[in-house]
XYZ file of C-alpha atoms in Angstrom:
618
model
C -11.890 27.633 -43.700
C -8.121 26.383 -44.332
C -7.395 23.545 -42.490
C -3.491 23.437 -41.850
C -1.724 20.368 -41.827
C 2.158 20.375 -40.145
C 4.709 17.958 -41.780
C 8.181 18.282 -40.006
C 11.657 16.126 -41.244
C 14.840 16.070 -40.009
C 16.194 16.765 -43.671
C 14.464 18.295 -47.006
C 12.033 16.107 -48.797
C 11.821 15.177 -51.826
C 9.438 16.062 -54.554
C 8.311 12.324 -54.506
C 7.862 12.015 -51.106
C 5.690 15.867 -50.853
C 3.723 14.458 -53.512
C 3.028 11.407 -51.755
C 2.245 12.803 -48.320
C -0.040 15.473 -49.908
C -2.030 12.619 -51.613
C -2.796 10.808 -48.213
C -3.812 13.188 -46.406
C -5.917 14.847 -48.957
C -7.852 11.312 -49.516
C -8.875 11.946 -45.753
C -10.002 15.426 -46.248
C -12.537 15.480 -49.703
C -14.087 18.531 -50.439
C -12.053 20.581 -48.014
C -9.111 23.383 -48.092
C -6.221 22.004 -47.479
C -2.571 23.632 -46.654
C 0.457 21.914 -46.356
C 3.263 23.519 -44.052
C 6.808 21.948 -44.039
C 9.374 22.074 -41.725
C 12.819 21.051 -40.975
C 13.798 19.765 -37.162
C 17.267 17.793 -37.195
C 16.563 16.757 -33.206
C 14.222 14.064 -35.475
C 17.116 12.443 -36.609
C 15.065 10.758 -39.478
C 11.787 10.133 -40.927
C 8.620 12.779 -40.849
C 5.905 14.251 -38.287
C 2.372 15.092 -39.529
C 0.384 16.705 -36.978
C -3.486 16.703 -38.715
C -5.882 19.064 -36.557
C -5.600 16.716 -32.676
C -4.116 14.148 -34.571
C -0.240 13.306 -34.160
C 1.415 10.954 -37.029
C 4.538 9.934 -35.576
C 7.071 8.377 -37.966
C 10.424 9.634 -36.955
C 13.574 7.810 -35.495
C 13.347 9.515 -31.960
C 10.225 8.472 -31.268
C 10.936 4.746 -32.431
C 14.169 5.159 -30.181
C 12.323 6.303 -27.325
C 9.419 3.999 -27.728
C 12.445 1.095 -27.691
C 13.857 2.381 -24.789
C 10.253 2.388 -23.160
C 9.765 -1.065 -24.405
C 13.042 -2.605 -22.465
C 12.298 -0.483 -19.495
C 8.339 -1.743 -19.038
C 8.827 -5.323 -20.335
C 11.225 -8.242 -17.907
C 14.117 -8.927 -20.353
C 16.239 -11.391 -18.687
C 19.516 -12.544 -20.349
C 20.420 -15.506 -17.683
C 24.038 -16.704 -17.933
C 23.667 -19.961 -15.309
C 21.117 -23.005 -14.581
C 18.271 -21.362 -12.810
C 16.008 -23.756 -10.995
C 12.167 -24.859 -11.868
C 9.859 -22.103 -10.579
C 6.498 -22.981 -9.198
C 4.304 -22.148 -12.290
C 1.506 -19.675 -11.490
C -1.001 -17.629 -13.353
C 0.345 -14.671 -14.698
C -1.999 -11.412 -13.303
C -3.952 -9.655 -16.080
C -1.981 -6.566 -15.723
C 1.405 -8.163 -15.589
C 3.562 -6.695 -18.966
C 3.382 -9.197 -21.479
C 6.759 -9.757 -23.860
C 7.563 -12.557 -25.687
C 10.719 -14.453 -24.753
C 12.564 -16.748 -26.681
C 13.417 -19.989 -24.750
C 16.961 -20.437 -22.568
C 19.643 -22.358 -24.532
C 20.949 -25.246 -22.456
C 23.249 -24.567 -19.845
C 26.338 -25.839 -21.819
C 24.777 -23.658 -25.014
C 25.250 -20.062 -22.936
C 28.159 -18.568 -23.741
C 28.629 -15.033 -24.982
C 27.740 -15.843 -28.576
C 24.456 -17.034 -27.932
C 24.000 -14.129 -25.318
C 24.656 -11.573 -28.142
C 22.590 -13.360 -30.457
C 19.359 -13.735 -28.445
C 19.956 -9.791 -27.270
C 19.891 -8.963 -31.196
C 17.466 -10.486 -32.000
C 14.989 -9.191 -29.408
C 16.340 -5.673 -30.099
C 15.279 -6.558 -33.947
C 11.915 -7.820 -33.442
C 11.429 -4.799 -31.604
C 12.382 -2.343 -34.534
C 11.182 -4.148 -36.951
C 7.192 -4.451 -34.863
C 7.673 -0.492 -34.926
C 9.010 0.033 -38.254
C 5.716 -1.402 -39.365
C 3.586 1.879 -39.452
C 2.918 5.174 -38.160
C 2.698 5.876 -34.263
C -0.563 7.432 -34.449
C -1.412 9.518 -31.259
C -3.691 12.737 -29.775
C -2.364 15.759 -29.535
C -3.909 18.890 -28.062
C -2.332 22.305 -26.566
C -2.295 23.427 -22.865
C -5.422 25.935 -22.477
C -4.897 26.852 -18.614
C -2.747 25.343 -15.909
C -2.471 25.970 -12.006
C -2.115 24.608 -8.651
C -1.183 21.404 -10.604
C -4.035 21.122 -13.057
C -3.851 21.343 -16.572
C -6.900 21.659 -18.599
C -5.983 20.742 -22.551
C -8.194 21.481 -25.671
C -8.051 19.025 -28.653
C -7.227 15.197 -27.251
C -10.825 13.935 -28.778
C -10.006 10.394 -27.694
C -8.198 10.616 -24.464
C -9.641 7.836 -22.056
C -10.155 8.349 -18.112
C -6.925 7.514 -16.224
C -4.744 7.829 -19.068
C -1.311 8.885 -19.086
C -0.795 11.965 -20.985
C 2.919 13.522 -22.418
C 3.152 17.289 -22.415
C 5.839 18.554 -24.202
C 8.353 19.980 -21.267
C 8.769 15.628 -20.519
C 5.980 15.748 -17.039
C 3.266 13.122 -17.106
C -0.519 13.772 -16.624
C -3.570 11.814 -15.799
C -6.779 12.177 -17.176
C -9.557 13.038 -14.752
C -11.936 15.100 -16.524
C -13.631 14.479 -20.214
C -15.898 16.939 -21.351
C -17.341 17.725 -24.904
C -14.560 21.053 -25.407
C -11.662 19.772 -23.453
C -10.347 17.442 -21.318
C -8.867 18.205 -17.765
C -5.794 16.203 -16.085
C -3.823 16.682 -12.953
C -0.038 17.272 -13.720
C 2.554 14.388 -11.441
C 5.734 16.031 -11.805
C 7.791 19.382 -12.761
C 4.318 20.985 -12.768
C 5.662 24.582 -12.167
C 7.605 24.229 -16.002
C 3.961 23.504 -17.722
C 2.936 26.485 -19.349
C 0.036 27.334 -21.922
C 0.028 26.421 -25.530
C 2.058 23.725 -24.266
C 1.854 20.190 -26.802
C 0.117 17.360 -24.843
C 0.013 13.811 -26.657
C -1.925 10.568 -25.651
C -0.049 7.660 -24.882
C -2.525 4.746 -24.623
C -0.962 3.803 -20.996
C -1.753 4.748 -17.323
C 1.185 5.444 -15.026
C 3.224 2.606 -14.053
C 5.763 2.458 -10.592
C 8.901 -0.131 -10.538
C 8.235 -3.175 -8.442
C 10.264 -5.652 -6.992
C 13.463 -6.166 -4.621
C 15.289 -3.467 -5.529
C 12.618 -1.352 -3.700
C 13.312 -3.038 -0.297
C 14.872 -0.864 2.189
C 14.090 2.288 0.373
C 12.193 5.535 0.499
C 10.336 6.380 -2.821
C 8.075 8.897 -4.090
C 4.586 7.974 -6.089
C 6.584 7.676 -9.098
C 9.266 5.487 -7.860
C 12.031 7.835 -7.499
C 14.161 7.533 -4.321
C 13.974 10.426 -1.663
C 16.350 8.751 0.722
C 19.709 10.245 -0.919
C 20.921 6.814 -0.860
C 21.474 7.099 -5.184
C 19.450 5.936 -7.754
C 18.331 2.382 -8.826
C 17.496 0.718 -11.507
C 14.482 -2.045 -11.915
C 13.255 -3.769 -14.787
C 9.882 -4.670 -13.464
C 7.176 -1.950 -13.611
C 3.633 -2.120 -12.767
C 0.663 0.146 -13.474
C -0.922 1.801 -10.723
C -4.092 1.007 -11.367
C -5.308 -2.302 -11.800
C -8.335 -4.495 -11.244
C -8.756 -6.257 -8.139
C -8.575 -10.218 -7.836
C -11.844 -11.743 -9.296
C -13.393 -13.912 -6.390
C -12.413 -17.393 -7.694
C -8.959 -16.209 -7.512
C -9.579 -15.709 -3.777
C -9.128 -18.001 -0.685
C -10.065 -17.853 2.562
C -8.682 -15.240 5.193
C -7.401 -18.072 8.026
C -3.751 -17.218 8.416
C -2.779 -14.677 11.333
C -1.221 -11.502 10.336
C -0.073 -10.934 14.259
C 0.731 -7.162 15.319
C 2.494 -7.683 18.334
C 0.191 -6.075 20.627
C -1.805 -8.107 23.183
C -5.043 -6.013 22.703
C -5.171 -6.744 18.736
C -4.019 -9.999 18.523
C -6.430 -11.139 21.477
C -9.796 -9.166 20.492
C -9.690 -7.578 17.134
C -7.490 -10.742 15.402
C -6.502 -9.831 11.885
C -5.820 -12.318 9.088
C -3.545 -12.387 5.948
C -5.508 -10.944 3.338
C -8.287 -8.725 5.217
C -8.767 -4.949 5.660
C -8.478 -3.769 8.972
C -9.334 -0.077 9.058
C -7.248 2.042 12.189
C -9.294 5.043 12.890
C -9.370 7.620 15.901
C -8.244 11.276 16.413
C -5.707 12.953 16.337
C -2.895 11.845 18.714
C -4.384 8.665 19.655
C -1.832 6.354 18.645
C -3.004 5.105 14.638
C 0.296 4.943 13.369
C 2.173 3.155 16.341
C -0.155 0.250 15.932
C 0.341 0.562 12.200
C 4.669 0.614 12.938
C 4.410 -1.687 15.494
C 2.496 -3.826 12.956
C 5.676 -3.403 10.828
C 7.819 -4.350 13.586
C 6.612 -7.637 14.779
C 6.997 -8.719 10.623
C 10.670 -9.587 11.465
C 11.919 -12.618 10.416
C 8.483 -13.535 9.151
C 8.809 -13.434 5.657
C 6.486 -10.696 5.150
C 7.098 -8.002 3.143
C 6.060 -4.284 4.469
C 5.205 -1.512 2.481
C 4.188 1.973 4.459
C 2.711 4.585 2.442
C 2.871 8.208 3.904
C 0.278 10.600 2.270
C 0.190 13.863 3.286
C 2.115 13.312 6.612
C 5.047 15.630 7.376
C 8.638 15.258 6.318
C 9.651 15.312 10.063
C 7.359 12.341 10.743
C 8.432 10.206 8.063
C 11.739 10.550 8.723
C 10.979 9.304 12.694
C 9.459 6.103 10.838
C 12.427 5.802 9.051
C 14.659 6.212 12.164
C 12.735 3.859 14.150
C 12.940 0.668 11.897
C 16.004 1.474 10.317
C 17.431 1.116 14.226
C 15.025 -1.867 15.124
C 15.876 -3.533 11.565
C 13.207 -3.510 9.955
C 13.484 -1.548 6.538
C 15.317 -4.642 5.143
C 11.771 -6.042 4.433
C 9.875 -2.616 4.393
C 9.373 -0.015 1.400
C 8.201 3.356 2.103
C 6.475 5.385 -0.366
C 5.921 8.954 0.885
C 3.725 12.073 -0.646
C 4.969 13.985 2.271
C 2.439 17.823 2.554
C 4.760 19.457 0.891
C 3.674 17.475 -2.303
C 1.013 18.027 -4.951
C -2.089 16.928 -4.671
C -1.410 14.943 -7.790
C 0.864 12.966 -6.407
C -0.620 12.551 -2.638
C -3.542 11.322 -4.881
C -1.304 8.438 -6.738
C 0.839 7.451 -3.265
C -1.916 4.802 -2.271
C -1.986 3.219 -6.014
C 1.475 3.272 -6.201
C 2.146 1.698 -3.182
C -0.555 -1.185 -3.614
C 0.837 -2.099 -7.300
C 4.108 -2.412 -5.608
C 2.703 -4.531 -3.225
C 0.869 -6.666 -6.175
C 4.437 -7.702 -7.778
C 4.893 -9.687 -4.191
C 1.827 -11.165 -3.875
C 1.532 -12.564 -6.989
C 5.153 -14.012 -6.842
C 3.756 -15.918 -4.079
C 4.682 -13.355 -1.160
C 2.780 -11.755 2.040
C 2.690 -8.293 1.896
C 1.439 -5.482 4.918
C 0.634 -2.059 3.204
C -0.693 0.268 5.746
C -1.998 3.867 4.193
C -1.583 6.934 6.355
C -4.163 8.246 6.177
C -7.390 8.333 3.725
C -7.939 11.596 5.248
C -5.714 13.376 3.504
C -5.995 10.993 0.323
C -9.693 12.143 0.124
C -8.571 16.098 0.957
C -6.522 15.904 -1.563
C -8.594 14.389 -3.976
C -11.459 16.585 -3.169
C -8.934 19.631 -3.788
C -8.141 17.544 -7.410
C -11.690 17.691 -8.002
C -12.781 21.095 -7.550
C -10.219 22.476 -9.740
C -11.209 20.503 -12.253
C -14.938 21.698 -11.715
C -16.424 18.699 -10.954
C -19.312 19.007 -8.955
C -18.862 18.145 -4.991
C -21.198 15.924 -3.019
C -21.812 15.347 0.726
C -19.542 17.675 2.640
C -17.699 18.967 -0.402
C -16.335 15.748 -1.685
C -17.026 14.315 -5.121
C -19.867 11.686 -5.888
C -17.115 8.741 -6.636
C -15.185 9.490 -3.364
C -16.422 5.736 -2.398
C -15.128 3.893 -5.580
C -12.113 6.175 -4.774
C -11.428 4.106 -1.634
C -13.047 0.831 -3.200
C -11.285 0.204 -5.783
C -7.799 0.432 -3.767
C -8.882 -1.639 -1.047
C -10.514 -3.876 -2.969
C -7.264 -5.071 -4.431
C -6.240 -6.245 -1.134
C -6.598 -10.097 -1.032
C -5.711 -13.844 0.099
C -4.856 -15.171 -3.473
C -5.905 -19.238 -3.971
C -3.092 -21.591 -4.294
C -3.257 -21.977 -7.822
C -2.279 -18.525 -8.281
C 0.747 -18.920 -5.762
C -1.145 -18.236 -2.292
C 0.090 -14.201 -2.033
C -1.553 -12.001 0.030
C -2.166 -8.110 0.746
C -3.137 -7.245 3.988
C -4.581 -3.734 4.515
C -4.291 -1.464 7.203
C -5.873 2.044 5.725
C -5.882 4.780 8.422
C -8.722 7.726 8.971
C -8.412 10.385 11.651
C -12.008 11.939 12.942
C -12.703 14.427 14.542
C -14.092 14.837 18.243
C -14.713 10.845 18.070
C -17.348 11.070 15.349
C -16.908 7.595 13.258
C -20.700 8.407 11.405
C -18.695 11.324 9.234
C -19.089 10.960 5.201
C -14.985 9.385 5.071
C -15.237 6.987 8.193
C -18.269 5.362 6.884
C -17.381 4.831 3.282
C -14.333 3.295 4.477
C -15.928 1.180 7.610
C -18.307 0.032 5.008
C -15.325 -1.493 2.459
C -13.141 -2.917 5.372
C -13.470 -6.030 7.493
C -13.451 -4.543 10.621
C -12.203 -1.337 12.466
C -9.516 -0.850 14.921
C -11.109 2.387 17.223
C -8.842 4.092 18.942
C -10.853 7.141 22.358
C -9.214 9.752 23.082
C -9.957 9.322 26.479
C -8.239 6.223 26.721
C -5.571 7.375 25.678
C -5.301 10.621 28.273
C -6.245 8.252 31.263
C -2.992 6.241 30.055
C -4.325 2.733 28.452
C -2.357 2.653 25.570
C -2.937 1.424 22.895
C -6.316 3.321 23.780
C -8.509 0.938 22.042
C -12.360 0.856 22.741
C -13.383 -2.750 22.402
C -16.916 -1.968 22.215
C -16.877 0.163 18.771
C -13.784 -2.474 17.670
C -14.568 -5.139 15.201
C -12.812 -7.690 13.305
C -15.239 -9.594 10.819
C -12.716 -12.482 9.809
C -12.580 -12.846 14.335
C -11.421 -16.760 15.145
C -10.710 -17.744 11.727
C -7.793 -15.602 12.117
C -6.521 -16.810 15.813
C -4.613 -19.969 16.368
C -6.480 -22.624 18.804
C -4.715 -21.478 22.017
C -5.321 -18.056 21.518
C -8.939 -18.515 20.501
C -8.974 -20.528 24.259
C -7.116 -17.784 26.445
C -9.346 -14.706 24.556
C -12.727 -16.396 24.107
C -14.098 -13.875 27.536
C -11.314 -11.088 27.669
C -13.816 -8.725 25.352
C -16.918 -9.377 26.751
C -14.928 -8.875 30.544
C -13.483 -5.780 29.559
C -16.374 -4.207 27.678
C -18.518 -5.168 31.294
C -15.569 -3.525 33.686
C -15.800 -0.460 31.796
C -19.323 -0.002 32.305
C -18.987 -0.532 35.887
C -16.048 1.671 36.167
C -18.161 4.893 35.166
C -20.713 3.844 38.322
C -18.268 2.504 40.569
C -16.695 6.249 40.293
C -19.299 7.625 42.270
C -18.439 6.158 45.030
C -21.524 3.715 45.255
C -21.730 0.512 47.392
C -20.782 -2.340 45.558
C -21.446 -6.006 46.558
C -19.028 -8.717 46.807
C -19.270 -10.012 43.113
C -19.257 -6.686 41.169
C -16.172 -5.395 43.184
C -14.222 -8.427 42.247
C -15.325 -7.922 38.617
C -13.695 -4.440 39.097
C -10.314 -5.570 40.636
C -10.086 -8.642 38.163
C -11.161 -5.844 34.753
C -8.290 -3.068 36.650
C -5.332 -6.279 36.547
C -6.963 -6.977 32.647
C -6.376 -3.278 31.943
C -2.861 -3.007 33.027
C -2.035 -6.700 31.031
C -3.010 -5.405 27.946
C -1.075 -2.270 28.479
C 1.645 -2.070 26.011
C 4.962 0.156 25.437
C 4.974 1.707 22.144
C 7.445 -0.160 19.669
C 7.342 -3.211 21.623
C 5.527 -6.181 20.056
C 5.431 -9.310 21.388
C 5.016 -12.930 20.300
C 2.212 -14.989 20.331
C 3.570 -16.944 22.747
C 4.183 -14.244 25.498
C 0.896 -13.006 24.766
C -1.204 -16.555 25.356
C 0.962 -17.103 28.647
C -0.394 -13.453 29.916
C -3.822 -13.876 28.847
C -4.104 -17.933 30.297
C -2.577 -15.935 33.488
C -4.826 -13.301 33.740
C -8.195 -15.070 32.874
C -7.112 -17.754 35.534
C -7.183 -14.790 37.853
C -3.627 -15.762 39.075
C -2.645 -12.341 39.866
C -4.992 -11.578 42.816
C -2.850 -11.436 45.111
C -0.073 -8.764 42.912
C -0.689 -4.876 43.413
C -2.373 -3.313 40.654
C -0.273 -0.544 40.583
C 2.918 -3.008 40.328
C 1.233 -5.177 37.298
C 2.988 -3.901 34.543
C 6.017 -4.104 36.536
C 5.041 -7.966 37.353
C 4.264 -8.942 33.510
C 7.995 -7.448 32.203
C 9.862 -8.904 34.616
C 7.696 -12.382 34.482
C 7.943 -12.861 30.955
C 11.558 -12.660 30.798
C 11.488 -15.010 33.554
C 9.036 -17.858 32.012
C 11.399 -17.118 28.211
C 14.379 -18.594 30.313
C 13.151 -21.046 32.999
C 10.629 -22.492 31.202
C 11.970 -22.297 27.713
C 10.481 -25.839 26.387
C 7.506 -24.766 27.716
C 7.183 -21.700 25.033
C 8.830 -24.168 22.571
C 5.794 -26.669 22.463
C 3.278 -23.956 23.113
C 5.152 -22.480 19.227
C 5.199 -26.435 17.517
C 1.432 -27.358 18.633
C -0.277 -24.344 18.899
C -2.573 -25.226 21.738
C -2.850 -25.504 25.461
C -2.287 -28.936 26.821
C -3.670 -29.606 30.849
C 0.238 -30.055 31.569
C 0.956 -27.088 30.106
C -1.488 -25.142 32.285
C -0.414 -26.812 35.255
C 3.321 -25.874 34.390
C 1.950 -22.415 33.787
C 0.433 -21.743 37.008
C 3.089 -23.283 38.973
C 5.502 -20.954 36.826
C 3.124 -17.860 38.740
C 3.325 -18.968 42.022
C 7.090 -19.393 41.936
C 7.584 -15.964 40.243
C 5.357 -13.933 42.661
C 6.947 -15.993 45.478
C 10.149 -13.811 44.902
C 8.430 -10.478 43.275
C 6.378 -9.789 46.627
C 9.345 -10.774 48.421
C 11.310 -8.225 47.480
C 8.372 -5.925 47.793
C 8.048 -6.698 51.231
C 11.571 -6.222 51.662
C 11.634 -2.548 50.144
């Protein structure tokens, strides 16, 4: 058997140089038939290209140009022309793109000289590191490809997860290794991939830009805007997939990451740092919570980053809409795989999204990422998956559907101060179906998160919105997460509510009911209607402690049910403006004092004084 080794230049070679080619390679092959083919390819611009059975030798200009170019574009090369000040020195994440750079001249030292020197010099390291040898990769040939799956023969030492070149310029991942070929799932011009097709290694795994640029914008998986606002340009990048904070690099989840609605905030608190899964059916209200989430960030200092997977065009664009108008994609980035997208790249949305998330927390940032919804991430990963003819589990998804989901929500953290005190806060999504939370999907995920956010269908069809059932609702972090007056005002409200809905479903029949249970049931109906909120409109901490001190006071006995809601709008804006210092020491000292209360109640009394006044009068 001949084996057939490829050796392409951009010009002739000489005698010499044949002569020593031919003696390398044959040192590697003793004893075997060797045959040496030689081309000529100008597009090379300079040097040679052995290709030796799955084996690509790599010595030509373009590929030390492009691997130059991918150098500068992966590494942070800053060039600062001004006095920056001290930065807070932190721990540099394991992941983070290492480069060397050569210390800043003194302020009076930068001028354009020195500028152009130090920009030369890095640009001549650079060459000179890749000038050194060979760029040895894998190479293998397309062998079938479809519905965005490539399966490649050859590529002996490709590695799970790895990034893989195919000759038209798209990028594959690795997701299959087998003895006779290796599968991958194709991210990008997918319909130009065609068999016979050359695939090389790279050594890397897909990597997003991260950073400020981002803010405001719409981006796919791989970073490219979909917002026709133009292109930018970043140059920070960050692979998708990277290992989660080790726990000694963790603190403790203490700090309230408030959503703006009364019935979170109050029962299911969730802290900076946790995982707080939002699950329900269809049309129940998971992403309004998840927006509204968004919403109440304002002014914060939190950065939001919403990743749509699967979801339709039309409904992104409605997110989009709604805090572009309210003002909040100045601190927001939206990543969106929209159902119209690959599975490929509905599978990479949540990584993507959580690596650009990573870039702020470890600069010392909080960070929201909400992922909507798992669902789909696990459809579409199941789809992945049996294309690539690996064998489904329970209900037709994979074995490592779990470390699917782990090892993304995992990543979400409260970082210690030594590392800069970051955080990523998770708010994954799953949608069941007819209510059933004990599916294969809901419980992997229940069983990584801190807690779970249930949203009835019923609830939401009898009008309680958001239509959350407080007894399958859970927050694990609880108090730790709640400041000291809200822990005060909410310590009963669950407990109250879970024991009015009971009663409720007997009281319907029409039963007599003593003295004591029907005021439980007119105090639980005036609890309902509190916690009632509009959709899109969050409100502070401090509006919600005054309703809830109101309401578990039982102050509104003598107020209408059916005119509640009406009461609580028109009272809060009331209590903002009259009793403004009020609301300012309930923000400085976080507590209720006995003054306070009294100020509060006599703030009720003089309100519904006036509302039941002009009831009487209409």
């Amino acid at each position: 058997m001949v084996r057939e080794i490829d050796v392409t230049s951009a010009t002739e070679l000489s005698s010499a140089q044949i002569k020593k080619i031919e003696k390398v390679f044959l040192s590697k092959h003793k004893g075997e038939n060797v045959e040496f083919v030689y081309k000529i390819d100008k597009e090379l611009i300079g040097g040679i290209l052995v290709v030796d059975g799955d084996k690509y030798y790599d010595g030509t200009v373009r590929s030390q140009i492009d691997k130059i170019n991918t150098d500068f574009k992966m590494s942070e090369v800053y060039v600062q022309a001004a006095t920056v000040p001290k930065r807070r020195k932190s721990k540099p994440s394991a992941d983070s793109a290492s480069v060397k750079k050569t210390p800043a001249a003194a302020p009076e030292q930068l001028n354009a000289e020195n500028i152009k020197a130090q920009t030369e010099k890095e640009l001549s390291d650079i060459v000179s590191r890749y000038n050194k040898s060979f760029d040895v990769r894998h190479a293998g040939s397309v062998e079938f490809c479809g519905d965005g799956v490539i399966m490649c023969n050859g590529l002996s030492a490709a590695e799970y997860g790895e990034m893989l070149q195919i000759e038209n310029g798209a990028q594959a991942i690795v997701l299959s290794l087998s003895d006779g070929n290796v599968g991958a799932i194709v991210l990008d011009d997918e319909d130009s991939v065609s068999a016979h097709m050359l695939v090389k290694t790279t050594g890397m795994i897909v990597s997003v830009p991260v950073g400020d640029k981002l803010l405001g914008r719409v981006v796919n998986p791989l970073g490219k805007p979909v917002d026709g606002l133009g292109e930018f340009t970043s140059d920070k990048y960050r692979p998708i997939e990277a290992p989660a904070p080790a726990i000694k690099d963790r603190d403790k989840v203490n700090t309230p990451m408030l959503t703006g609605l009364l019935a979170v905030d109050s029962m299911i608190p969730i802290g900076k740092g946790q995982r707080e899964l939002i699950i329900g059916d269809r049309q129940t209200g998971k992403t309004s919570i998840a927006v509204d989430t968004i919403l109440n960030q304002k002014g914060k200092g939190v950065i939001c980053i919403y990743v749509a997977i699967g979801q339709k065009s039309s409904t992104v664009s409605s997110i989009v809409n709604t805090l572009t108008e309210r003002g909040a994609m100045e601190y927001t980035v939206i990543v969106s795989a929209t159902a119209r997208d690959s599975a490929p790249l509905q599978y990479i949305a949540p990584y993507a999204g959580c690596a650009i998330a990573e870039e702020f927390m470890y600069a010392g940032k909080d960070v929201l990422i909400v992922y909507d919804d798992l669902s789909k991430h696990a459809v579409a990963y199941r789809a992945m998956s049996l294309l690539l003819k690996r064998p489904p589990g329970r209900e037709a998804y994979p074995g490592d559907i779990f470390y699917l989901h782990s090892r993304l929500l995992e990543r979400a953290a409260k970082l210690s101060p030594e590392l800069g005190g970051g955080s990523i806060t998770a708010l994954p999504i799953v949608e069941t179906l007819a209510g059933d939370i004990s599916a294969y999907i809901p419980t992997n995920i229940i069983s990584i998160t801190d807690g779970q956010i249930y949203l009835e269908s019923e609830l939401f069809n009898a009008g309680i919105r958001p239509a959350i059932n407080v007894g399958l609702s859970v927050s694990r972090v609880g108090g730790s997460a709640q400041t000291k007056a809200m822990r005060k005002v909410s310590g009963k409200l669950r407990l109250d509510l879970s024991q009015y809905r009971e009663l409720a479903v007997f009281a319907q029949f029409g039963a007599d009911l003593d003295d004591a249970t029907a005021r439980l049931l007119e105090q639980g109906k005036r609890t309902t209607e509190i916690i009632k909120q509009d959709v899109h409109s969050p409100m502070s901490v401090e509006q919600q402690i005054i309703l809830l001190y109101v309401t578990t006071k039982q102050l509104l006995k003598d107020i209408p049910v059916a005119r509640i809601a009406e009461f609580k709008d028109k009272f809060i804006k009331f209590f903002d403006i009259d009793y403004a210092d009020v609301v300012k020491e309930l923000r400085e000292c976080g507590e209720i004092t006995m003054d306070m209360g009294i100020r509060i109640e006599d703030a009720v009394n003089e309100f519904a004084l006036y509302f039941l006044k002009d009831e009487a009068h209409e």
